[in-house]
Short mmCIF file of C-alpha atoms and ligand atoms in Angstrom, two decimals:
data_model
loop_
_atom_site.label_atom_id
_atom_site.label_comp_id
_atom_site.label_asym_id
_atom_site.label_seq_id
_atom_site.Cartn_x
_atom_site.Cartn_y
_atom_site.Cartn_z
CA MET A 1 121.52 118.16 89.81
CA ILE A 2 119.88 121.01 91.19
CA ARG A 3 119.22 124.00 89.27
CA PHE A 4 117.56 127.31 90.43
CA ASP A 5 116.64 129.77 87.92
CA LYS A 6 115.38 133.15 88.64
CA VAL A 7 113.58 131.72 91.68
CA ASN A 8 111.05 134.29 93.59
CA LYS A 9 108.94 133.65 96.48
CA TRP A 10 106.88 135.88 98.53
CA TYR A 11 104.99 135.24 102.09
CA GLY A 12 102.19 137.60 101.62
CA PRO A 13 102.41 140.56 99.48
CA GLN A 14 104.79 142.33 101.80
CA LEU A 15 107.60 139.82 102.39
CA LYS A 16 109.70 138.58 99.56
CA VAL A 17 112.01 135.61 100.83
CA LEU A 18 113.52 134.45 97.66
CA ASN A 19 114.84 137.07 94.99
CA GLU A 20 115.88 135.94 91.74
CA VAL A 21 117.88 133.32 93.27
CA THR A 22 119.91 131.61 90.27
CA ALA A 23 122.65 128.94 91.31
CA GLU A 24 123.36 125.49 90.43
CA VAL A 25 124.53 122.37 92.70
CA LYS A 26 126.56 119.92 90.50
CA LYS A 27 126.20 116.27 90.77
CA GLY A 28 128.18 114.79 93.70
CA GLU A 29 128.81 118.51 95.10
CA VAL A 30 128.59 119.32 98.78
CA VAL A 31 127.06 122.93 98.97
CA VAL A 32 126.93 124.62 102.36
CA VAL A 33 124.17 127.58 102.55
CA CYS A 34 124.65 130.07 105.35
CA GLY A 35 123.22 133.53 106.14
CA PRO A 36 121.84 135.59 108.98
CA SER A 37 118.62 134.20 110.50
CA GLY A 38 115.48 135.14 108.50
CA SER A 39 117.46 135.29 105.31
CA GLY A 40 115.68 132.72 103.50
CA LYS A 41 117.72 129.62 104.05
CA THR A 42 114.89 127.19 105.22
CA THR A 43 112.63 128.57 102.56
CA LEU A 44 115.17 127.88 99.80
CA ILE A 45 116.09 124.35 100.74
CA ARG A 46 112.43 123.42 101.21
CA THR A 47 111.43 124.68 97.53
CA ILE A 48 113.82 121.68 96.41
CA ASN A 49 111.44 119.35 97.24
CA ARG A 50 108.56 121.30 96.84
CA LEU A 51 107.58 121.35 100.62
CA GLU A 52 107.43 125.25 99.86
CA PRO A 53 105.80 126.56 96.61
CA ILE A 54 107.66 129.24 94.35
CA ASP A 55 105.69 132.31 93.01
CA SER A 56 108.07 132.38 89.64
CA GLY A 57 111.32 130.73 88.27
CA SER A 58 111.93 127.26 87.93
CA ILE A 59 113.90 124.57 89.87
CA THR A 60 115.40 121.63 88.00
CA VAL A 61 116.13 118.40 89.99
CA ASN A 62 117.82 115.73 88.36
CA GLY A 63 116.61 117.02 85.14
CA THR A 64 112.74 117.35 86.21
CA ASP A 65 111.20 120.57 86.76
CA ALA A 66 110.50 120.12 90.60
CA HIS A 67 107.44 122.65 90.74
CA SER A 68 105.86 121.51 87.37
CA SER A 69 102.22 120.32 88.17
CA LYS A 70 102.93 117.66 85.50
CA ASN A 71 105.63 115.85 87.52
CA ASN A 72 104.40 113.90 90.67
CA VAL A 73 105.77 115.42 93.53
CA ASN A 74 105.57 112.21 95.52
CA THR A 75 108.19 110.40 92.74
CA LEU A 76 110.33 113.48 93.03
CA ARG A 77 110.54 113.40 96.84
CA ARG A 78 111.72 109.65 96.74
CA ASP A 79 114.85 111.03 95.31
CA ILE A 80 115.61 113.74 97.57
CA GLY A 81 116.63 112.88 101.26
CA PHE A 82 115.48 115.72 103.74
CA VAL A 83 116.94 116.15 107.12
CA PHE A 84 115.24 118.21 109.48
CA GLN A 85 116.38 120.47 112.30
CA GLN A 86 113.81 118.88 114.72
CA PHE A 87 114.62 115.36 113.34
CA ASN A 88 110.77 114.66 113.08
CA LEU A 89 111.32 110.77 113.65
CA PHE A 90 108.20 108.94 114.16
CA PRO A 91 107.69 108.47 117.81
CA HIS A 92 105.28 105.47 117.45
CA MET A 93 107.58 103.29 115.40
CA SER A 94 111.06 101.74 116.40
CA VAL A 95 114.08 103.09 114.86
CA LEU A 96 114.08 99.96 112.62
CA ASN A 97 110.62 100.76 111.49
CA ASN A 98 111.27 104.51 110.80
CA ILE A 99 114.10 103.63 108.44
CA THR A 100 112.06 100.50 106.79
CA LEU A 101 108.66 102.33 106.27
CA ALA A 102 109.44 104.20 103.13
CA PRO A 103 111.49 101.27 101.26
CA ARG A 104 108.71 98.65 102.39
CA LYS A 105 105.59 100.71 101.56
CA LEU A 106 107.07 102.80 98.57
CA ARG A 107 109.36 100.38 96.99
CA GLY A 108 107.47 97.29 98.00
CA MET A 109 110.77 95.72 99.53
CA SER A 110 110.38 92.69 101.70
CA ARG A 111 110.54 93.42 105.35
CA ALA A 112 113.69 91.25 105.54
CA ALA A 113 115.59 93.03 102.93
CA ALA A 114 114.40 96.43 103.91
CA GLU A 115 115.70 95.41 107.72
CA GLU A 116 119.00 94.29 106.41
CA LYS A 117 119.52 97.54 104.76
CA ALA A 118 118.43 99.71 107.62
CA ARG A 119 120.75 97.85 109.88
CA GLU A 120 123.55 98.52 107.27
CA LEU A 121 122.58 102.11 107.55
CA LEU A 122 122.47 102.13 111.41
CA ASP A 123 125.99 100.59 111.19
CA ARG A 124 127.02 103.74 109.05
CA VAL A 125 125.77 106.22 111.41
CA GLY A 126 127.35 104.25 114.37
CA LEU A 127 124.02 103.10 116.06
CA ALA A 128 123.74 99.42 115.09
CA ASP A 129 122.75 98.71 118.57
CA LYS A 130 119.83 100.89 118.55
CA ALA A 131 117.65 99.00 115.88
CA GLU A 132 114.87 98.18 118.35
CA ALA A 133 114.87 101.39 120.51
CA TYR A 134 112.06 103.99 120.02
CA PRO A 135 112.68 107.92 119.32
CA ALA A 136 111.98 108.80 122.94
CA GLN A 137 114.74 106.60 124.04
CA LEU A 138 117.64 108.45 121.95
CA SER A 139 119.59 111.45 122.76
CA GLY A 140 119.34 114.46 120.21
CA GLY A 141 122.60 113.17 118.31
CA GLN A 142 121.40 109.88 118.13
CA SER A 143 117.80 111.08 116.67
CA GLN A 144 119.54 113.24 114.17
CA ARG A 145 121.74 110.31 112.78
CA VAL A 146 118.42 107.75 112.75
CA ALA A 147 116.96 110.68 110.75
CA ILE A 148 119.82 110.86 108.44
CA ALA A 149 119.83 107.07 107.90
CA ARG A 150 115.76 107.27 107.33
CA SER A 151 116.41 109.57 104.70
CA LEU A 152 119.00 107.53 103.16
CA ALA A 153 116.71 104.45 103.14
CA MET A 154 115.52 105.23 99.80
CA ASP A 155 118.97 105.74 98.20
CA PRO A 156 118.22 109.19 97.03
CA PRO A 157 121.06 110.69 94.74
CA ILE A 158 120.29 114.14 96.74
CA ILE A 159 120.09 114.77 100.45
CA LEU A 160 119.29 118.05 101.90
CA PHE A 161 119.80 119.20 105.60
CA ASP A 162 118.33 122.35 107.14
CA GLU A 163 120.19 123.20 110.43
CA PRO A 164 120.81 119.49 111.37
CA THR A 165 122.75 120.37 114.57
CA SER A 166 120.88 123.50 115.48
CA ALA A 167 118.81 121.69 117.84
CA LEU A 168 121.50 119.74 119.73
CA ASP A 169 123.28 120.14 122.84
CA PRO A 170 127.01 121.15 121.89
CA GLU A 171 128.40 117.86 123.05
CA MET A 172 126.38 116.04 120.33
CA VAL A 173 127.01 118.23 117.39
CA GLY A 174 130.31 116.44 116.51
CA GLU A 175 128.82 113.10 116.08
CA VAL A 176 126.19 114.33 113.57
CA LEU A 177 128.71 116.22 111.64
CA ALA A 178 130.98 113.22 111.54
CA VAL A 179 128.28 111.16 110.11
CA MET A 180 127.46 113.91 107.49
CA LYS A 181 131.52 114.32 106.43
CA GLY A 182 131.43 110.38 105.86
CA LEU A 183 128.33 110.78 103.65
CA ALA A 184 130.00 113.70 101.71
CA THR A 185 132.55 111.38 100.56
CA THR A 186 130.10 109.12 98.94
CA GLY A 187 129.41 110.94 95.91
CA ILE A 188 125.83 111.90 96.86
CA THR A 189 124.80 115.37 96.18
CA MET A 190 124.39 117.31 99.36
CA MET A 191 123.18 120.91 100.35
CA CYS A 192 123.44 121.76 103.89
CA VAL A 193 121.96 124.86 105.61
CA THR A 194 124.34 125.14 108.72
CA HIS A 195 126.12 127.81 110.96
CA GLU A 196 129.03 125.30 111.39
CA MET A 197 131.57 127.06 109.48
CA GLY A 198 134.19 124.27 110.44
CA PHE A 199 132.18 121.86 108.48
CA ALA A 200 131.82 124.43 105.51
CA ARG A 201 135.71 124.88 105.37
CA ASP A 202 136.31 120.92 105.43
CA VAL A 203 133.94 119.76 103.67
CA ALA A 204 131.96 122.14 101.21
CA ASP A 205 132.77 122.41 97.57
CA ARG A 206 130.80 125.48 97.40
CA VAL A 207 129.53 128.09 99.87
CA TRP A 208 126.32 130.04 99.30
CA PHE A 209 125.35 133.07 101.30
CA LEU A 210 121.95 134.27 101.48
CA ASP A 211 120.86 137.67 102.88
CA LYS A 212 117.01 138.81 102.68
CA GLY A 213 116.39 136.31 99.98
CA ASN A 214 119.23 137.42 97.87
CA LEU A 215 122.21 134.96 96.96
CA LEU A 216 125.09 137.18 97.49
CA GLU A 217 127.93 134.61 97.37
CA ASP A 218 128.52 131.28 95.60
CA ALA A 219 132.18 130.76 96.06
CA LYS A 220 134.72 128.06 97.08
CA PRO A 221 135.06 127.88 101.00
CA ASP A 222 138.61 129.28 101.07
CA GLU A 223 137.59 132.23 98.90
CA PHE A 224 134.79 132.77 100.84
CA PHE A 225 136.23 132.55 104.42
CA SER A 226 139.52 134.58 103.20
CA ASN A 227 137.96 137.36 101.25
CA PRO A 228 133.99 137.26 100.84
CA THR A 229 133.39 139.91 98.03
CA HIS A 230 130.18 141.41 99.53
CA PRO A 231 130.49 143.45 102.59
CA ARG A 232 127.31 141.83 104.06
CA ALA A 233 129.04 138.59 103.99
CA GLN A 234 132.13 140.16 105.49
CA ARG A 235 130.06 141.49 108.45
CA PHE A 236 128.38 137.78 108.73
CA LEU A 237 131.77 136.30 109.23
CA ALA A 238 132.95 138.89 111.29
CA ASP A 239 129.77 138.29 113.66
CA LEU A 240 130.36 134.53 113.64
CA ARG A 241 134.08 134.94 114.92
CA HIS A 242 132.76 136.55 117.99
CA MET B 1 69.54 94.16 147.32
CA LEU B 2 71.70 91.34 146.77
CA GLU B 3 68.70 88.88 147.00
CA ILE B 4 67.14 90.71 144.22
CA VAL B 5 70.14 90.18 142.19
CA GLN B 6 70.41 86.59 143.33
CA ASN B 7 66.99 85.90 142.12
CA ASN B 8 66.92 87.92 139.05
CA TRP B 9 70.38 87.82 137.53
CA THR B 10 69.59 86.13 134.20
CA LEU B 11 66.93 89.20 133.54
CA LEU B 12 69.64 91.72 134.26
CA LEU B 13 72.41 89.72 132.58
CA VAL B 14 70.68 88.79 129.28
CA GLY B 15 67.07 89.90 129.57
CA GLN B 16 64.43 87.37 128.45
CA TYR B 17 67.01 85.61 126.32
CA PRO B 18 66.86 82.39 125.19
CA ALA B 19 63.26 82.48 125.48
CA GLY B 20 62.73 85.95 124.34
CA PRO B 21 64.94 88.81 122.71
CA LEU B 22 68.63 89.49 124.19
CA GLY B 23 68.52 92.27 126.66
CA GLY B 24 69.96 93.25 129.97
CA ILE B 25 73.65 94.27 130.28
CA VAL B 26 74.90 91.99 127.68
CA ALA B 27 72.47 93.70 125.09
CA THR B 28 73.83 97.34 126.49
CA LEU B 29 77.48 96.23 125.86
CA LEU B 30 76.58 94.83 122.26
CA LEU B 31 74.96 98.04 121.44
CA ALA B 32 77.73 100.03 122.78
CA ILE B 33 80.47 97.95 120.87
CA ALA B 34 78.48 98.02 117.62
CA GLY B 35 77.81 101.79 117.83
CA LEU B 36 81.42 102.16 118.65
CA ALA B 37 82.64 99.92 115.89
CA LEU B 38 80.43 101.78 113.31
CA ALA B 39 80.87 105.23 114.60
CA PHE B 40 84.70 105.09 114.42
CA PRO B 41 85.37 104.77 110.68
CA PHE B 42 82.81 107.55 110.33
CA ALA B 43 84.45 109.67 112.70
CA ILE B 44 87.85 109.33 110.99
CA LEU B 45 86.29 110.22 107.89
CA LEU B 46 84.33 113.28 109.18
CA ALA B 47 87.87 114.36 111.17
CA VAL B 48 89.78 114.01 107.90
CA ALA B 49 87.20 115.73 105.76
CA ARG B 50 87.07 118.66 108.18
CA LEU B 51 90.78 119.22 108.03
CA SER B 52 90.54 119.02 104.16
CA PRO B 53 91.65 122.16 102.28
CA TYR B 54 88.98 121.60 99.85
CA ARG B 55 85.86 123.53 100.68
CA TRP B 56 83.39 121.25 99.34
CA VAL B 57 84.85 118.52 101.43
CA ASN B 58 85.25 120.36 104.72
CA TRP B 59 82.08 122.32 104.40
CA PRO B 60 79.53 119.54 104.62
CA ALA B 61 81.70 117.61 107.27
CA THR B 62 81.68 120.53 109.21
CA ALA B 63 77.84 121.06 109.00
CA VAL B 64 77.11 117.48 109.75
CA VAL B 65 79.50 117.74 112.94
CA ASN B 66 77.86 120.94 114.34
CA ILE B 67 74.00 120.17 113.47
CA VAL B 68 74.66 116.93 115.29
CA ARG B 69 76.56 118.05 118.49
CA GLY B 70 73.63 120.95 118.71
CA MET B 71 71.08 118.30 118.79
CA PRO B 72 70.08 116.30 122.39
CA PHE B 73 70.58 112.75 121.98
CA LEU B 74 67.07 112.03 122.59
CA MET B 75 66.13 113.94 119.40
CA VAL B 76 68.59 111.68 117.30
CA ILE B 77 67.01 108.61 118.58
CA PHE B 78 63.61 110.04 117.41
CA TRP B 79 64.95 110.96 114.35
CA SER B 80 66.44 107.55 113.81
CA TYR B 81 63.30 106.06 114.86
CA PHE B 82 61.15 107.69 112.37
CA ALA B 83 63.41 108.61 109.40
CA LEU B 84 65.82 105.60 109.45
CA PRO B 85 63.10 103.21 108.38
CA ILE B 86 62.02 105.49 105.44
CA LEU B 87 65.67 106.29 104.22
CA ILE B 88 66.55 102.63 104.09
CA GLY B 89 62.90 101.38 103.04
CA ARG B 90 62.21 98.52 105.53
CA PRO B 91 61.47 98.22 109.21
CA LEU B 92 64.15 98.25 111.60
CA SER B 93 64.64 96.69 115.06
CA GLY B 94 64.84 98.77 118.09
CA PHE B 95 68.46 97.58 118.51
CA TRP B 96 69.59 98.58 115.11
CA THR B 97 67.54 102.00 115.15
CA LEU B 98 69.40 102.67 118.49
CA VAL B 99 72.60 101.62 116.96
CA GLY B 100 72.10 104.08 113.90
CA ALA B 101 71.40 106.94 116.50
CA LEU B 102 74.43 106.11 118.44
CA VAL B 103 76.54 105.89 115.17
CA LEU B 104 75.17 109.29 113.92
CA TYR B 105 75.52 111.07 117.51
CA GLU B 106 78.99 109.42 118.38
CA SER B 107 80.81 109.88 115.11
CA ALA B 108 80.17 113.75 115.35
CA TYR B 109 81.55 113.62 119.03
CA LEU B 110 84.58 111.30 118.03
CA ALA B 111 85.35 113.28 115.05
CA GLU B 112 86.17 116.31 116.95
CA ILE B 113 88.44 114.27 119.40
CA ILE B 114 90.19 112.88 116.31
CA ARG B 115 90.70 116.16 114.63
CA ALA B 116 91.93 117.91 117.84
CA GLY B 117 94.48 114.92 117.90
CA ILE B 118 95.64 115.51 114.53
CA GLN B 119 95.98 119.24 114.84
CA ALA B 120 98.13 118.56 117.89
CA LEU B 121 100.69 116.76 116.12
CA PRO B 122 103.81 118.81 115.13
CA ARG B 123 103.62 119.66 111.63
CA GLY B 124 107.11 118.09 111.18
CA GLN B 125 105.53 114.66 111.23
CA GLU B 126 103.62 115.20 108.29
CA GLU B 127 106.45 117.15 106.59
CA ALA B 128 108.74 114.03 107.19
CA ALA B 129 106.37 111.49 105.87
CA ARG B 130 105.64 113.66 102.77
CA SER B 131 109.64 114.36 102.19
CA LEU B 132 110.17 110.63 102.12
CA GLY B 133 107.54 110.51 99.19
CA PHE B 134 104.41 109.29 100.84
CA GLY B 135 101.22 110.65 99.61
CA TYR B 136 98.63 112.43 101.55
CA PHE B 137 96.57 109.21 102.60
CA ARG B 138 99.38 106.97 103.27
CA THR B 139 100.79 109.73 105.34
CA LEU B 140 97.51 109.69 107.21
CA THR B 141 97.40 105.92 107.35
CA PHE B 142 101.22 105.37 108.64
CA VAL B 143 102.17 108.42 110.40
CA ILE B 144 99.31 111.01 111.61
CA LEU B 145 96.39 108.72 112.64
CA PRO B 146 98.19 106.13 114.56
CA GLN B 147 99.70 109.06 116.50
CA ALA B 148 96.58 111.22 116.55
CA LEU B 149 94.52 108.22 118.14
CA TYR B 150 96.97 107.42 120.36
CA ASN B 151 97.54 110.64 121.71
CA SER B 152 93.63 111.08 122.00
CA LEU B 153 93.09 107.75 123.63
CA PRO B 154 91.94 109.29 127.01
CA ALA B 155 89.25 111.27 125.38
CA LEU B 156 88.19 108.54 122.96
CA ILE B 157 87.84 106.20 126.09
CA GLY B 158 85.74 108.89 127.83
CA GLN B 159 83.37 109.09 124.78
CA PHE B 160 83.20 105.50 124.85
CA VAL B 161 82.07 105.64 128.45
CA SER B 162 79.39 108.27 127.42
CA LEU B 163 78.23 105.91 124.55
CA ILE B 164 77.83 103.06 127.04
CA LYS B 165 75.48 105.55 129.22
CA GLU B 166 73.63 106.94 126.11
CA THR B 167 72.38 103.30 125.25
CA SER B 168 70.07 103.66 128.26
CA LEU B 169 68.03 106.27 126.29
CA GLY B 170 67.01 103.37 124.30
CA TYR B 171 64.68 102.70 126.80
CA VAL B 172 62.27 105.39 125.47
CA ILE B 173 61.92 103.08 122.23
CA SER B 174 61.84 99.95 124.05
CA VAL B 175 65.05 98.58 123.00
CA ASN B 176 65.85 95.29 125.14
CA GLU B 177 68.90 96.61 127.02
CA PHE B 178 69.90 96.97 130.67
CA THR B 179 67.78 100.02 131.84
CA TYR B 180 64.78 98.42 130.09
CA ALA B 181 65.32 94.93 131.97
CA ALA B 182 65.57 97.08 135.27
CA SER B 183 62.49 98.59 134.76
CA GLN B 184 60.70 95.26 134.01
CA LEU B 185 62.35 93.93 136.93
CA ASN B 186 60.78 96.98 139.10
CA SER B 187 57.41 96.43 137.51
CA GLN B 188 57.61 92.73 138.80
CA LEU B 189 58.72 93.58 142.21
CA LEU B 190 56.69 96.91 142.61
CA VAL B 191 57.59 97.80 146.08
CA ARG B 192 61.38 98.03 145.62
CA PRO B 193 62.24 100.84 143.16
CA VAL B 194 65.11 102.09 144.90
CA GLU B 195 67.01 98.94 145.20
CA VAL B 196 66.32 98.12 141.60
CA PHE B 197 67.51 101.39 140.30
CA SER B 198 70.46 101.30 142.71
CA ILE B 199 71.48 98.12 141.19
CA LEU B 200 71.48 99.55 137.81
CA ALA B 201 73.35 102.70 138.80
CA ILE B 202 76.13 100.43 140.42
CA THR B 203 76.44 98.29 137.60
CA TYR B 204 76.75 101.02 135.05
CA PHE B 205 79.55 102.65 137.13
CA ILE B 206 81.15 99.08 137.72
CA VAL B 207 81.49 98.74 133.83
CA CYS B 208 82.28 102.02 132.95
CA PHE B 209 85.03 102.46 135.65
CA ALA B 210 86.54 98.91 134.75
CA LEU B 211 86.72 99.95 131.19
CA THR B 212 88.39 103.39 132.08
CA GLN B 213 90.82 101.57 134.08
CA SER B 214 91.76 98.95 131.80
CA ALA B 215 92.33 101.56 129.01
CA ARG B 216 94.52 103.30 131.38
CA TRP B 217 96.37 100.20 131.59
CA VAL B 218 96.89 99.73 128.06
CA GLU B 219 98.01 103.43 127.64
CA GLN B 220 100.67 102.80 130.23
CA ARG B 221 102.23 99.69 128.52
CA ILE B 222 102.04 101.38 125.20
CA ALA B 223 104.02 104.42 126.76
CA ARG B 224 106.13 102.05 128.70
CA THR B 225 107.48 100.40 125.42
CA ARG B 226 108.23 103.88 124.04
CA GLN B 227 109.64 105.05 127.22
CA GLY B 228 109.26 108.89 128.14
CA LYS B 229 106.27 110.15 130.11
CA SER B 230 105.14 112.44 127.14
CA SER B 231 105.36 109.44 124.61
CA GLY B 232 103.97 110.20 121.35
CA MET B 233 104.59 113.71 121.50
CA GLN B 234 107.59 115.75 120.35
CA ILE B 235 108.13 119.35 121.28
CA GLN B 236 105.48 121.29 119.61
CA THR B 237 107.52 123.82 117.29
CA ASN B 238 106.07 127.03 116.10
CA PRO B 239 105.97 126.45 112.00
CA LEU B 240 107.42 129.88 111.98
CA ALA B 241 110.19 129.61 114.15
CA THR B 242 112.66 128.08 112.11
CA GLU B 243 115.61 129.22 113.87
CA PRO B 244 117.44 127.36 116.89
CA MET B 245 116.33 128.67 120.27
CA PRO B 246 119.49 130.81 121.34
N1 LIG C 1 105.34 130.01 106.45
C1 LIG C 1 105.57 131.42 106.47
N2 LIG C 1 104.86 132.50 106.42
C2 LIG C 1 105.23 133.46 106.69
N3 LIG C 1 106.35 134.07 106.80
C3 LIG C 1 107.37 133.13 106.71
C4 LIG C 1 107.05 131.71 106.66
N4 LIG C 1 108.14 130.82 106.97
C5 LIG C 1 109.16 131.73 107.07
N5 LIG C 1 108.71 132.94 107.01
C6 LIG C 1 109.49 134.15 107.07
O1 LIG C 1 110.47 134.23 105.92
C7 LIG C 1 111.59 134.48 106.08
C8 LIG C 1 112.54 133.69 105.70
O2 LIG C 1 112.35 132.52 106.68
P1 LIG C 1 113.40 131.50 106.66
O3 LIG C 1 113.33 130.58 105.32
O4 LIG C 1 113.07 130.40 107.83
O5 LIG C 1 114.68 131.87 107.17
P2 LIG C 1 116.13 131.49 107.56
O6 LIG C 1 115.92 129.58 107.34
O7 LIG C 1 117.37 131.56 106.75
O8 LIG C 1 116.25 131.56 109.13
C9 LIG C 1 111.75 135.09 107.75
O9 LIG C 1 111.31 136.33 107.79
C10 LIG C 1 110.58 134.28 108.16
O10 LIG C 1 109.87 135.10 109.43
MG1 LIG C 2 116.08 128.37 108.95
#
């Protein structure tokens, strides 16, 4: 579903953020990406929907070359949900309009149909009563759940998360993870940058470990947690346990 | 003073209308509204062009903005007075000459306000819209501009107020507006210039003050719907700082 093939990326001439990354996310798989701060996790996940360009290599998403200038980037992105650490809800729109904007304007869905769908999605993330609210009236956890609903409104076969719980107060992390766990069982292909190792253990099919732009581990969660092959990953896990 | 107003209120309100051309405070307001309504779309175009990554788009826009902002408004009026008729190939009334000058001058200032409003938005807003599959222009229309314009509302209102005041310079090309009406009145009465020009000053003040107050009221109403005092703005995040704060 998502295939990285020898992907390289630099920020300027000095900093290489992705180094020969080669890996694959299969259809319906849940992949958790972890690694120390600054290792390139955000960059990696943003290259999938071309929010970041790459310098060489290729990324194939659902059979199409994501970075080929021949392929329309907007069409590509419709099929890839993206959830940000900072939610990025549109503050000038109600929750309902946040969710219905894309299906209405990009799919030409009628308002009534889009709203019905939005209410179903809100129900799924446990916020049926917040349809008329504005983002400023929501807690962090609620905002992130709305953001998830918004990214699902286009029925993408793929959804990407970049540290979806890192900007949240601790007591709100659970509600967002619960929604993500529910989502993982629906067969959607999911890639998630997170430090929530419990989530990785319970939900992930594979765990990727990234360090200084190198993909050092690509393993089943129990293998990764019980005996990571790379010393850098061992150290990372030891640090997390403190 | 009141008695001057009582005896001459039609002149101050509408000039010689309906016997002669429309003037007075009504003409001033019409000038200001026409100027604003026409300057606004140009200002948005200029602002967006100035933020374009393409040099051949942003360079001319930047040039226009900087040149116009480096000129006194009076120069723009003279330029418009002599050059506009040549440019469009037919004579132009004083009203439209002044509107032309206002549009040129104000779109440069409004463009800078709008540009600042766009740049102050968190990057994530654009990224979220683009990630959903919206292209550049739809992202602007649905996500960026509504927020940028709302956030710059106070500055935009301030600019509208100066636009109202700038219409008084139409006096130099004999445009029938409020200042012109007052000076006509002054030449009729001859001996009461202080009162006449006090009426002028007080009226400008009342109009502009009423405008800022009602704008504030509208702003508060929008903010109340969205709740949260800093409505419209999310936490400004450093695009490089992708890690959570400890
Ligand atoms: N836009 C950018 N310009 C320059 N350097 C960047 C930019 N974005 C990220 N970096 C740098 O690239 C490296 C990887 O960043 P990032 O992908 O955000 O890592 P992570 O998400 O794993 O913390 C870091 O050293 C970061 O400082
Ligand atoms: Mg990151």
